[in-house]
GROMACS .gro file of C-alpha atoms in nm:
model
  455
    1MET     CA    1   4.614   4.296  -1.467
    2ASP     CA    2   4.752   4.026  -1.699
    3LEU     CA    3   4.845   3.813  -1.399
    4ILE     CA    4   4.490   3.834  -1.260
    5CYS     CA    5   4.338   3.741  -1.598
    6ASN     CA    6   4.571   3.444  -1.638
    7SER     CA    7   4.497   3.309  -1.290
    8TYR     CA    8   4.117   3.321  -1.330
    9ALA     CA    9   4.118   3.197  -1.689
   10ASN     CA   10   4.253   2.856  -1.584
   11ASP     CA   11   3.926   2.685  -1.473
   12SER     CA   12   3.965   2.357  -1.656
   13ASP     CA   13   4.068   2.046  -1.467
   14ASP     CA   14   4.280   1.934  -1.761
   15GLU     CA   15   4.507   2.238  -1.759
   16PRO     CA   16   4.783   2.252  -1.499
   17GLU     CA   17   4.811   2.519  -1.236
   18PRO     CA   18   5.090   2.768  -1.311
   19VAL     CA   19   5.363   2.728  -1.052
   20THR     CA   20   5.661   2.962  -1.029
   21ASN     CA   21   6.007   2.853  -0.923
   22GLU     CA   22   6.002   3.078  -0.617
   23ARG     CA   23   5.670   2.939  -0.501
   24LEU     CA   24   5.778   2.581  -0.566
   25THR     CA   25   6.099   2.611  -0.365
   26SER     CA   26   5.915   2.771  -0.072
   27LYS     CA   27   5.649   2.497  -0.050
   28ILE     CA   28   5.848   2.183  -0.137
   29ALA     CA   29   5.951   2.128   0.223
   30ALA     CA   30   5.598   2.174   0.359
   31ALA     CA   31   5.398   1.929   0.145
   32PRO     CA   32   5.429   1.726  -0.174
   33SER     CA   33   5.305   1.902  -0.487
   34ILE     CA   34   5.111   1.773  -0.786
   35PRO     CA   35   5.342   1.716  -1.081
   36SER     CA   36   5.238   1.913  -1.386
   37LYS     CA   37   5.163   1.735  -1.713
   38ARG     CA   38   5.363   1.791  -2.025
   39PRO     CA   39   5.158   1.927  -2.314
   40TYR     CA   40   5.334   1.694  -2.558
   41PRO     CA   41   5.485   1.362  -2.443
   42VAL     CA   42   5.821   1.255  -2.574
   43PRO     CA   43   5.829   0.967  -2.830
   44GLU     CA   44   5.953   0.714  -2.571
   45GLU     CA   45   5.649   0.778  -2.346
   46ARG     CA   46   5.407   0.716  -2.634
   47GLN     CA   47   5.501   0.347  -2.633
   48TYR     CA   48   5.362   0.294  -2.284
   49LYS     CA   49   5.094   0.514  -2.131
   50PRO     CA   50   4.998   0.427  -1.773
   51PRO     CA   51   4.625   0.425  -1.694
   52ARG     CA   52   4.496   0.757  -1.581
   53ARG     CA   53   4.413   0.775  -1.213
   54PRO     CA   54   4.062   0.899  -1.140
   55TYR     CA   55   4.195   1.133  -0.873
   56PRO     CA   56   4.517   1.332  -0.817
   57PRO     CA   57   4.844   1.141  -0.750
   58HIS     CA   58   4.928   0.959  -0.432
   59GLY     CA   59   5.122   1.248  -0.290
   60SER     CA   60   4.804   1.452  -0.239
   61TYR     CA   61   4.646   1.202   0.001
   62SER     CA   62   4.696   1.142   0.368
   63GLU     CA   63   4.760   0.781   0.469
   64SER     CA   64   4.617   0.844   0.814
   65GLN     CA   65   4.271   0.921   0.673
   66THR     CA   66   4.239   0.611   0.456
   67SER     CA   67   4.159   0.256   0.552
   68SER     CA   68   4.171  -0.085   0.394
   69SER     CA   69   3.795  -0.106   0.422
   70PHE     CA   70   3.753   0.201   0.203
   71SER     CA   71   3.889   0.229  -0.149
   72ILE     CA   72   3.810   0.600  -0.185
   73PRO     CA   73   4.110   0.809  -0.075
   74VAL     CA   74   4.046   1.132   0.107
   75PRO     CA   75   4.232   1.431  -0.039
   76VAL     CA   76   4.410   1.666   0.198
   77PRO     CA   77   4.408   2.031   0.089
   78VAL     CA   78   4.764   2.162   0.061
   79PRO     CA   79   4.804   2.519   0.186
   80GLY     CA   80   4.838   2.761  -0.102
   81ARG     CA   81   4.745   2.503  -0.371
   82TYR     CA   82   4.457   2.556  -0.608
   83VAL     CA   83   4.166   2.312  -0.548
   84SER     CA   84   3.992   2.212  -0.871
   85LYS     CA   85   3.618   2.162  -0.918
   86ARG     CA   86   3.660   1.787  -0.923
   87GLU     CA   87   3.836   1.788  -0.586
   88ARG     CA   88   3.580   2.023  -0.435
   89SER     CA   89   3.294   1.794  -0.542
   90LEU     CA   90   3.484   1.491  -0.407
   91LEU     CA   91   3.536   1.658  -0.069
   92ALA     CA   92   3.166   1.748  -0.054
   93SER     CA   93   3.057   1.390  -0.130
   94LEU     CA   94   3.302   1.235   0.115
   95SER     CA   95   3.177   1.456   0.396
   96THR     CA   96   2.851   1.255   0.399
   97ILE     CA   97   3.020   0.911   0.398
   98PRO     CA   98   3.055   0.757   0.747
   99THR     CA   99   3.396   0.681   0.879
  100PRO     CA  100   3.503   0.317   0.920
  101ASP     CA  101   3.425   0.331   1.292
  102GLN     CA  102   3.080   0.474   1.230
  103SER     CA  103   3.001   0.221   0.958
  104SER     CA  104   3.102  -0.068   1.179
  105ASP     CA  105   2.878   0.064   1.455
  106LEU     CA  106   2.585   0.085   1.216
  107SER     CA  107   2.640  -0.267   1.088
  108GLN     CA  108   2.667  -0.411   1.437
  109LYS     CA  109   2.359  -0.228   1.573
  110PRO     CA  110   2.057  -0.464   1.549
  111TYR     CA  111   1.744  -0.333   1.380
  112SER     CA  112   1.444  -0.311   1.612
  113SER     CA  113   1.089  -0.232   1.511
  114PRO     CA  114   0.905   0.028   1.723
  115THR     CA  115   0.617  -0.220   1.742
  116VAL     CA  116   0.818  -0.508   1.892
  117LEU     CA  117   0.906  -0.425   2.251
  118GLY     CA  118   0.965  -0.767   2.405
  119SER     CA  119   0.927  -1.143   2.375
  120ILE     CA  120   0.591  -1.318   2.343
  121SER     CA  121   0.742  -1.645   2.462
  122ASP     CA  122   0.570  -1.839   2.740
  123SER     CA  123   0.899  -1.923   2.912
  124ASP     CA  124   0.806  -1.715   3.217
  125VAL     CA  125   0.451  -1.845   3.251
  126PRO     CA  126   0.395  -2.021   3.588
  127ARG     CA  127   0.394  -2.398   3.578
  128HIS     CA  128   0.038  -2.430   3.703
  129VAL     CA  129  -0.085  -2.220   3.410
  130LEU     CA  130   0.102  -2.426   3.151
  131SER     CA  131   0.003  -2.755   3.310
  132SER     CA  132  -0.361  -2.647   3.313
  133VAL     CA  133  -0.343  -2.571   2.943
  134ARG     CA  134  -0.159  -2.887   2.841
  135HIS     CA  135  -0.344  -3.140   3.057
  136ARG     CA  136  -0.695  -3.001   3.033
  137PRO     CA  137  -0.931  -3.237   2.848
  138LYS     CA  138  -1.074  -3.090   2.530
  139GLY     CA  139  -1.401  -2.908   2.589
  140SER     CA  140  -1.367  -2.908   2.968
  141SER     CA  141  -1.299  -2.620   3.203
  142LEU     CA  142  -1.180  -2.585   3.560
  143GLN     CA  143  -1.415  -2.504   3.842
  144THR     CA  144  -1.452  -2.133   3.896
  145GLU     CA  145  -1.270  -1.980   4.192
  146MET     CA  146  -1.305  -1.623   4.311
  147PRO     CA  147  -1.000  -1.399   4.268
  148SER     CA  148  -0.902  -1.229   4.591
  149ARG     CA  149  -0.643  -0.966   4.507
  150MET     CA  150  -0.481  -0.763   4.232
  151SER     CA  151  -0.164  -0.949   4.142
  152ILE     CA  152  -0.038  -0.765   3.832
  153SER     CA  153  -0.074  -0.404   3.724
  154LEU     CA  154  -0.006  -0.317   3.358
  155THR     CA  155   0.059   0.051   3.289
  156GLY     CA  156   0.113   0.211   2.950
  157HIS     CA  157  -0.211   0.366   2.828
  158THR     CA  158  -0.237   0.741   2.880
  159LYS     CA  159  -0.617   0.756   2.844
  160ALA     CA  160  -0.916   0.535   2.914
  161VAL     CA  161  -0.890   0.167   2.820
  162THR     CA  162  -1.200   0.071   2.622
  163ALA     CA  163  -1.156  -0.306   2.576
  164ILE     CA  164  -0.939  -0.601   2.680
  165ASP     CA  165  -0.927  -0.959   2.549
  166TRP     CA  166  -0.735  -1.276   2.639
  167SER     CA  167  -0.584  -1.490   2.365
  168THR     CA  168  -0.735  -1.839   2.360
  169SER     CA  169  -0.442  -1.993   2.169
  170HIS     CA  170  -0.163  -1.819   2.368
  171VAL     CA  171  -0.314  -1.788   2.711
  172HIS     CA  172  -0.033  -1.575   2.856
  173LEU     CA  173  -0.108  -1.286   2.619
  174LEU     CA  174  -0.361  -1.011   2.689
  175ALA     CA  175  -0.460  -0.736   2.443
  176SER     CA  176  -0.591  -0.390   2.533
  177ALA     CA  177  -0.720  -0.092   2.336
  178GLY     CA  178  -0.751   0.267   2.452
  179LEU     CA  179  -0.869   0.614   2.369
  180ASP     CA  180  -0.503   0.714   2.329
  181GLY     CA  181  -0.506   0.537   1.990
  182ALA     CA  182  -0.286   0.249   2.108
  183VAL     CA  183  -0.333  -0.127   2.095
  184TYR     CA  184  -0.101  -0.310   2.334
  185VAL     CA  185  -0.023  -0.680   2.380
  186TRP     CA  186   0.093  -0.782   2.728
  187ASN     CA  187   0.294  -1.088   2.826
  188VAL     CA  188   0.124  -1.098   3.163
  189TRP     CA  189   0.356  -1.330   3.356
  190SER     CA  190   0.683  -1.220   3.196
  191ASN     CA  191   0.970  -1.141   3.430
  192ASP     CA  192   1.113  -0.893   3.181
  193LYS     CA  193   0.902  -0.649   2.979
  194LYS     CA  194   0.531  -0.710   3.005
  195LYS     CA  195   0.432  -0.476   2.722
  196VAL     CA  196   0.562  -0.679   2.426
  197ARG     CA  197   0.377  -0.524   2.130
  198ALA     CA  198   0.261  -0.168   2.066
  199PHE     CA  199   0.043  -0.117   1.759
  200LEU     CA  200   0.009   0.259   1.702
  201HIS     CA  201  -0.137   0.241   1.353
  202HIS     CA  202  -0.470   0.403   1.443
  203ASN     CA  203  -0.462   0.783   1.422
  204ALA     CA  204  -0.766   0.821   1.650
  205PRO     CA  205  -0.905   0.656   1.966
  206VAL     CA  206  -0.950   0.278   1.950
  207LYS     CA  207  -1.287   0.136   2.054
  208ASP     CA  208  -1.249  -0.243   2.044
  209VAL     CA  209  -0.994  -0.524   2.012
  210LYS     CA  210  -1.041  -0.899   1.956
  211TRP     CA  211  -0.811  -1.200   1.924
  212SER     CA  212  -0.858  -1.454   1.650
  213LYS     CA  213  -0.914  -1.807   1.780
  214GLN     CA  214  -0.644  -1.937   1.545
  215GLY     CA  215  -0.289  -1.810   1.543
  216LEU     CA  216  -0.158  -1.474   1.657
  217SER     CA  217  -0.393  -1.239   1.474
  218LEU     CA  218  -0.545  -0.934   1.639
  219LEU     CA  219  -0.833  -0.719   1.514
  220SER     CA  220  -0.906  -0.364   1.628
  221CYS     CA  221  -1.131  -0.074   1.526
  222GLY     CA  222  -1.176   0.289   1.617
  223TYR     CA  223  -1.260   0.649   1.542
  224ASP     CA  224  -1.037   0.664   1.233
  225CYS     CA  225  -1.312   0.473   1.043
  226THR     CA  226  -1.099   0.161   1.000
  227SER     CA  227  -1.069  -0.192   1.126
  228ARG     CA  228  -0.710  -0.316   1.132
  229LEU     CA  229  -0.568  -0.668   1.138
  230PHE     CA  230  -0.227  -0.726   1.302
  231ASP     CA  231   0.021  -1.012   1.299
  232VAL     CA  232   0.134  -1.018   1.661
  233GLU     CA  233   0.425  -1.255   1.605
  234ARG     CA  234   0.590  -1.029   1.346
  235GLY     CA  235   0.457  -0.708   1.493
  236VAL     CA  236   0.312  -0.572   1.168
  237GLU     CA  237  -0.022  -0.462   1.032
  238THR     CA  238  -0.139  -0.700   0.761
  239GLN     CA  239  -0.468  -0.548   0.646
  240SER     CA  240  -0.684  -0.239   0.686
  241PHE     CA  241  -1.059  -0.225   0.624
  242LYS     CA  242  -1.185   0.128   0.560
  243GLU     CA  243  -1.540   0.245   0.619
  244ASP     CA  244  -1.731   0.572   0.592
  245GLU     CA  245  -1.809   0.595   0.964
  246VAL     CA  246  -1.658   0.537   1.305
  247VAL     CA  247  -1.625   0.165   1.378
  248GLY     CA  248  -1.730   0.092   1.734
  249VAL     CA  249  -1.719  -0.286   1.760
  250VAL     CA  250  -1.570  -0.590   1.580
  251LYS     CA  251  -1.630  -0.962   1.633
  252PHE     CA  252  -1.475  -1.270   1.471
  253HIS     CA  253  -1.710  -1.539   1.342
  254PRO     CA  254  -1.702  -1.834   1.590
  255ASP     CA  255  -1.638  -2.097   1.319
  256ASN     CA  256  -1.451  -1.902   1.051
  257CYS     CA  257  -1.154  -1.687   1.147
  258ASN     CA  258  -1.153  -1.529   0.798
  259VAL     CA  259  -1.486  -1.357   0.862
  260PHE     CA  260  -1.568  -1.081   1.110
  261LEU     CA  261  -1.858  -0.848   1.183
  262SER     CA  262  -1.826  -0.471   1.233
  263GLY     CA  263  -2.069  -0.213   1.367
  264GLY     CA  264  -2.049   0.158   1.288
  265SER     CA  265  -2.162   0.487   1.433
  266LYS     CA  266  -2.422   0.539   1.157
  267GLY     CA  267  -2.592   0.210   1.232
  268SER     CA  268  -2.432   0.000   0.960
  269LEU     CA  269  -2.351  -0.368   1.019
  270ARG     CA  270  -2.109  -0.534   0.778
  271LEU     CA  271  -1.979  -0.887   0.748
  272TRP     CA  272  -1.621  -0.878   0.614
  273ASP     CA  273  -1.422  -1.147   0.435
  274ILE     CA  274  -1.053  -1.101   0.518
  275ARG     CA  275  -0.939  -1.300   0.212
  276ALA     CA  276  -1.130  -1.074  -0.028
  277ASN     CA  277  -1.061  -0.759   0.177
  278LYS     CA  278  -1.422  -0.645   0.138
  279PHE     CA  279  -1.759  -0.686   0.308
  280VAL     CA  280  -1.980  -0.962   0.169
  281HIS     CA  281  -2.302  -0.880   0.359
  282GLU     CA  282  -2.449  -0.553   0.482
  283TYR     CA  283  -2.738  -0.529   0.726
  284VAL     CA  284  -2.926  -0.205   0.669
  285ARG     CA  285  -3.179  -0.058   0.908
  286ASP     CA  286  -3.251   0.285   1.046
  287LEU     CA  287  -3.043   0.242   1.363
  288GLY     CA  288  -2.832   0.455   1.587
  289PRO     CA  289  -2.464   0.387   1.665
  290ILE     CA  290  -2.391   0.015   1.705
  291LEU     CA  291  -2.270  -0.055   2.059
  292ASP     CA  292  -2.205  -0.431   2.051
  293VAL     CA  293  -2.260  -0.749   1.848
  294GLU     CA  294  -2.262  -1.118   1.939
  295PHE     CA  295  -2.295  -1.439   1.736
  296ILE     CA  296  -2.545  -1.708   1.836
  297ALA     CA  297  -2.680  -2.035   1.691
  298GLY     CA  298  -2.337  -2.149   1.574
  299GLY     CA  299  -2.274  -1.831   1.379
  300LYS     CA  300  -2.596  -1.847   1.175
  301ARG     CA  301  -2.743  -1.552   1.363
  302PHE     CA  302  -2.612  -1.254   1.548
  303ILE     CA  303  -2.743  -0.995   1.794
  304SER     CA  304  -2.682  -0.622   1.764
  305SER     CA  305  -2.724  -0.351   2.022
  306SER     CA  306  -2.765   0.011   1.916
  307ASP     CA  307  -2.801   0.349   2.080
  308VAL     CA  308  -3.161   0.461   2.033
  309SER     CA  309  -3.187   0.701   2.327
  310GLY     CA  310  -3.192   1.005   2.098
  311ARG     CA  311  -3.497   0.872   1.909
  312ASN     CA  312  -3.694   0.790   2.225
  313ILE     CA  313  -3.784   0.446   2.089
  314SER     CA  314  -3.684   0.107   2.218
  315GLU     CA  315  -3.790  -0.143   1.956
  316ASN     CA  316  -3.451  -0.137   1.781
  317ALA     CA  317  -3.229  -0.138   2.092
  318VAL     CA  318  -3.159  -0.513   2.058
  319ILE     CA  319  -3.212  -0.692   1.725
  320VAL     CA  320  -3.156  -1.055   1.624
  321TRP     CA  321  -3.039  -1.096   1.262
  322ASP     CA  322  -3.022  -1.381   1.015
  323ILE     CA  323  -2.675  -1.372   0.862
  324SER     CA  324  -2.741  -1.524   0.520
  325ARG     CA  325  -3.074  -1.351   0.450
  326GLU     CA  326  -2.966  -1.012   0.588
  327VAL     CA  327  -3.302  -0.959   0.760
  328PRO     CA  328  -3.393  -0.904   1.127
  329LEU     CA  329  -3.568  -1.195   1.294
  330SER     CA  330  -3.689  -0.983   1.584
  331ASN     CA  331  -3.660  -0.615   1.667
  332GLN     CA  332  -3.869  -0.610   1.986
  333VAL     CA  333  -3.642  -0.813   2.210
  334TYR     CA  334  -3.579  -0.541   2.467
  335VAL     CA  335  -3.860  -0.287   2.498
  336GLU     CA  336  -3.735  -0.076   2.787
  337ALA     CA  337  -3.606   0.273   2.711
  338TYR     CA  338  -3.241   0.196   2.792
  339THR     CA  339  -2.944   0.129   2.569
  340CYS     CA  340  -2.732  -0.181   2.613
  341PRO     CA  341  -2.355  -0.127   2.574
  342CYS     CA  342  -2.270  -0.499   2.600
  343ILE     CA  343  -2.415  -0.827   2.468
  344LYS     CA  344  -2.275  -1.168   2.574
  345ARG     CA  345  -2.378  -1.525   2.498
  346HIS     CA  346  -2.364  -1.794   2.766
  347PRO     CA  347  -2.095  -2.062   2.697
  348GLN     CA  348  -2.339  -2.356   2.727
  349ASP     CA  349  -2.700  -2.252   2.781
  350PRO     CA  350  -2.924  -2.102   2.506
  351VAL     CA  351  -2.914  -1.768   2.683
  352PHE     CA  352  -2.762  -1.426   2.622
  353ILE     CA  353  -2.741  -1.121   2.847
  354ALA     CA  354  -2.757  -0.748   2.779
  355GLN     CA  355  -2.589  -0.492   3.002
  356SER     CA  356  -2.841  -0.211   3.048
  357HIS     CA  357  -2.792   0.154   3.132
  358GLY     CA  358  -3.071   0.096   3.380
  359ASN     CA  359  -2.796  -0.035   3.614
  360TYR     CA  360  -2.875  -0.403   3.572
  361THR     CA  361  -2.804  -0.694   3.333
  362ALA     CA  362  -3.103  -0.854   3.161
  363ILE     CA  363  -3.130  -1.221   3.054
  364PHE     CA  364  -3.281  -1.335   2.721
  365SER     CA  365  -3.336  -1.662   2.538
  366THR     CA  366  -3.140  -1.726   2.217
  367ASN     CA  367  -3.433  -1.925   2.074
  368PRO     CA  368  -3.729  -1.757   1.903
  369PRO     CA  369  -3.913  -1.550   2.011
  370PHE     CA  370  -3.607  -1.439   2.217
  371LYS     CA  371  -3.803  -1.366   2.532
  372LEU     CA  372  -3.680  -1.161   2.823
  373ASN     CA  373  -3.654  -1.345   3.156
  374LYS     CA  374  -3.871  -1.125   3.376
  375TYR     CA  375  -3.783  -1.310   3.695
  376LYS     CA  376  -3.404  -1.286   3.689
  377ARG     CA  377  -3.159  -1.004   3.643
  378PHE     CA  378  -2.813  -0.916   3.777
  379GLU     CA  379  -2.832  -0.604   3.996
  380GLY     CA  380  -2.595  -0.419   4.226
  381HIS     CA  381  -2.338  -0.264   3.992
  382TRP     CA  382  -2.361   0.078   3.830
  383VAL     CA  383  -2.341   0.168   3.463
  384ALA     CA  384  -2.433   0.539   3.478
  385GLY     CA  385  -2.379   0.622   3.113
  386PHE     CA  386  -2.038   0.453   3.076
  387PRO     CA  387  -1.971   0.170   2.824
  388ILE     CA  388  -1.950  -0.088   3.103
  389LYS     CA  389  -1.898  -0.448   2.983
  390CYS     CA  390  -1.946  -0.789   3.141
  391ASN     CA  391  -1.834  -1.145   3.074
  392PHE     CA  392  -1.910  -1.506   3.164
  393SER     CA  393  -1.654  -1.741   3.318
  394PRO     CA  394  -1.535  -2.029   3.092
  395ASP     CA  395  -1.764  -2.276   3.269
  396GLY     CA  396  -2.057  -2.034   3.268
  397GLU     CA  397  -2.105  -2.053   3.643
  398THR     CA  398  -2.031  -1.689   3.721
  399LEU     CA  399  -2.075  -1.349   3.560
  400ALA     CA  400  -1.829  -1.064   3.615
  401SER     CA  401  -1.919  -0.705   3.541
  402GLY     CA  402  -1.744  -0.373   3.561
  403SER     CA  403  -1.901  -0.077   3.733
  404SER     CA  404  -1.887   0.300   3.729
  405ASP     CA  405  -1.782   0.298   4.096
  406GLY     CA  406  -1.451   0.131   4.001
  407SER     CA  407  -1.534  -0.216   4.134
  408VAL     CA  408  -1.561  -0.564   3.982
  409TYR     CA  409  -1.891  -0.738   4.063
  410MET     CA  410  -1.918  -1.118   4.044
  411TYR     CA  411  -2.256  -1.293   4.035
  412ASP     CA  412  -2.373  -1.651   4.051
  413TYR     CA  413  -2.525  -1.730   3.713
  414LYS     CA  414  -2.807  -1.955   3.833
  415SER     CA  415  -2.923  -1.755   4.133
  416THR     CA  416  -2.808  -1.407   4.007
  417ALA     CA  417  -2.683  -1.342   4.363
  418LEU     CA  418  -2.380  -1.122   4.420
  419ILE     CA  419  -2.086  -1.342   4.528
  420LYS     CA  420  -1.794  -1.102   4.549
  421LYS     CA  421  -1.710  -0.737   4.502
  422LEU     CA  422  -1.353  -0.628   4.434
  423LYS     CA  423  -1.259  -0.264   4.466
  424ALA     CA  424  -1.019  -0.210   4.177
  425TYR     CA  425  -1.002   0.157   4.074
  426GLU     CA  426  -1.104   0.504   4.175
  427GLN     CA  427  -1.251   0.563   3.829
  428PRO     CA  428  -1.502   0.343   3.639
  429CYS     CA  429  -1.405  -0.017   3.565
  430VAL     CA  430  -1.492  -0.046   3.196
  431ASP     CA  431  -1.428  -0.407   3.094
  432VAL     CA  432  -1.379  -0.744   3.266
  433SER     CA  433  -1.249  -1.061   3.100
  434TYR     CA  434  -1.207  -1.410   3.248
  435HIS     CA  435  -0.894  -1.605   3.163
  436PRO     CA  436  -0.981  -1.875   2.905
  437VAL     CA  437  -0.819  -2.152   3.112
  438LEU     CA  438  -0.789  -2.032   3.471
  439PRO     CA  439  -1.130  -1.930   3.609
  440ASN     CA  440  -0.971  -1.771   3.915
  441VAL     CA  441  -0.783  -1.520   3.696
  442VAL     CA  442  -0.970  -1.209   3.582
  443ALA     CA  443  -0.841  -0.910   3.388
  444ALA     CA  444  -0.999  -0.566   3.417
  445CYS     CA  445  -0.936  -0.219   3.281
  446SER     CA  446  -1.016   0.130   3.399
  447TRP     CA  447  -1.119   0.470   3.270
  448ASN     CA  448  -0.788   0.606   3.400
  449GLY     CA  449  -0.582   0.389   3.161
  450GLN     CA  450  -0.485   0.106   3.395
  451VAL     CA  451  -0.503  -0.267   3.314
  452SER     CA  452  -0.499  -0.514   3.603
  453VAL     CA  453  -0.499  -0.890   3.661
  454PHE     CA  454  -0.668  -1.038   3.968
  455GLU     CA  455  -0.589  -1.382   4.110
   0.00000   0.00000   0.00000
């Protein structure tokens, strides 16, 4: 009983472990032992006292488990020897420290952001594209040519793609947004990875995406009640603009890249200043969900399209607003009982068009009183309740529209005659966008999640 009490009473790290002569002689050949400390040093040892080691003597460590890159020695438990609390805590802490091989692997492994998937360089862009960009006179555009085939297919979205947009400053980059909550940037002519950026910051479906005309900034909005600004070069989100409703559409101001307009599901229209991170103007009217917006008159006015089908009225379907005064200039532009999911301004003429759910595209004047052209309209494609969009070519000579039958329809702007029809998808073709430099290049997206480029 006395032996048991003595063995369990010695819990201090400062007191030595009792070692008998029989036990010492039996273990001396197996492993080195820890020398016990004298309770009282002799007078000669008081003159020089070596510094106390923070851990047990060298004999308790294994040379094979230490390295020059690590100064912390690893203790090896000796069979039959008592392990103190200090040694137990040291062994527990060292179990979480990587070995020299592991640490070197971690230091050599490059850090990669989940947003950055590839290079946005234009090194793989065809020469005719680069030469067209570099040698094109300012303000001019090439003559429109009809694309004949699908040349590039871009896959990555798992649900419907709601919007696509070409970059005007980096013409080899195409952005897309989808109901899967993803915003992708594609290096269209890259020989390596074509999906070069993946912005997954939205936690709900994304409705719209737009490039800034200056630099590599990208703006998106969606069902998570936010508009988000991304730096494409660094692959990071720079700002988030929160609202109290679903944001269905965003549009940069044509002359000021620090200002953009947003339209919400409760009918609110807000003009945001990116530098102040807040909206500076709000346009209030009893409207339904905003479907699209477009600037006219050099950015002094804008047009909004809203869903008024549930109210059975048509006077607020298309409204022209004055930006500075925050008042509507006309609310009886389009009086037919159809909603218009897309509004586009002509590049040169004082004209804008409205894609109608009546399966046609109407033409309006951008000058007061914003009259409808009753003698011309673009017909032949189908909208059928889908958010089908359309777009003018850079020179304004042709109009391309998606269709619920999965085709791309191309019309002559002056005669409104159908020039070409391209069968692209089995499901609805939602959006069509002309390349900003090459009029014979058109991008389109589908309700099945596919993005395609036609040449």
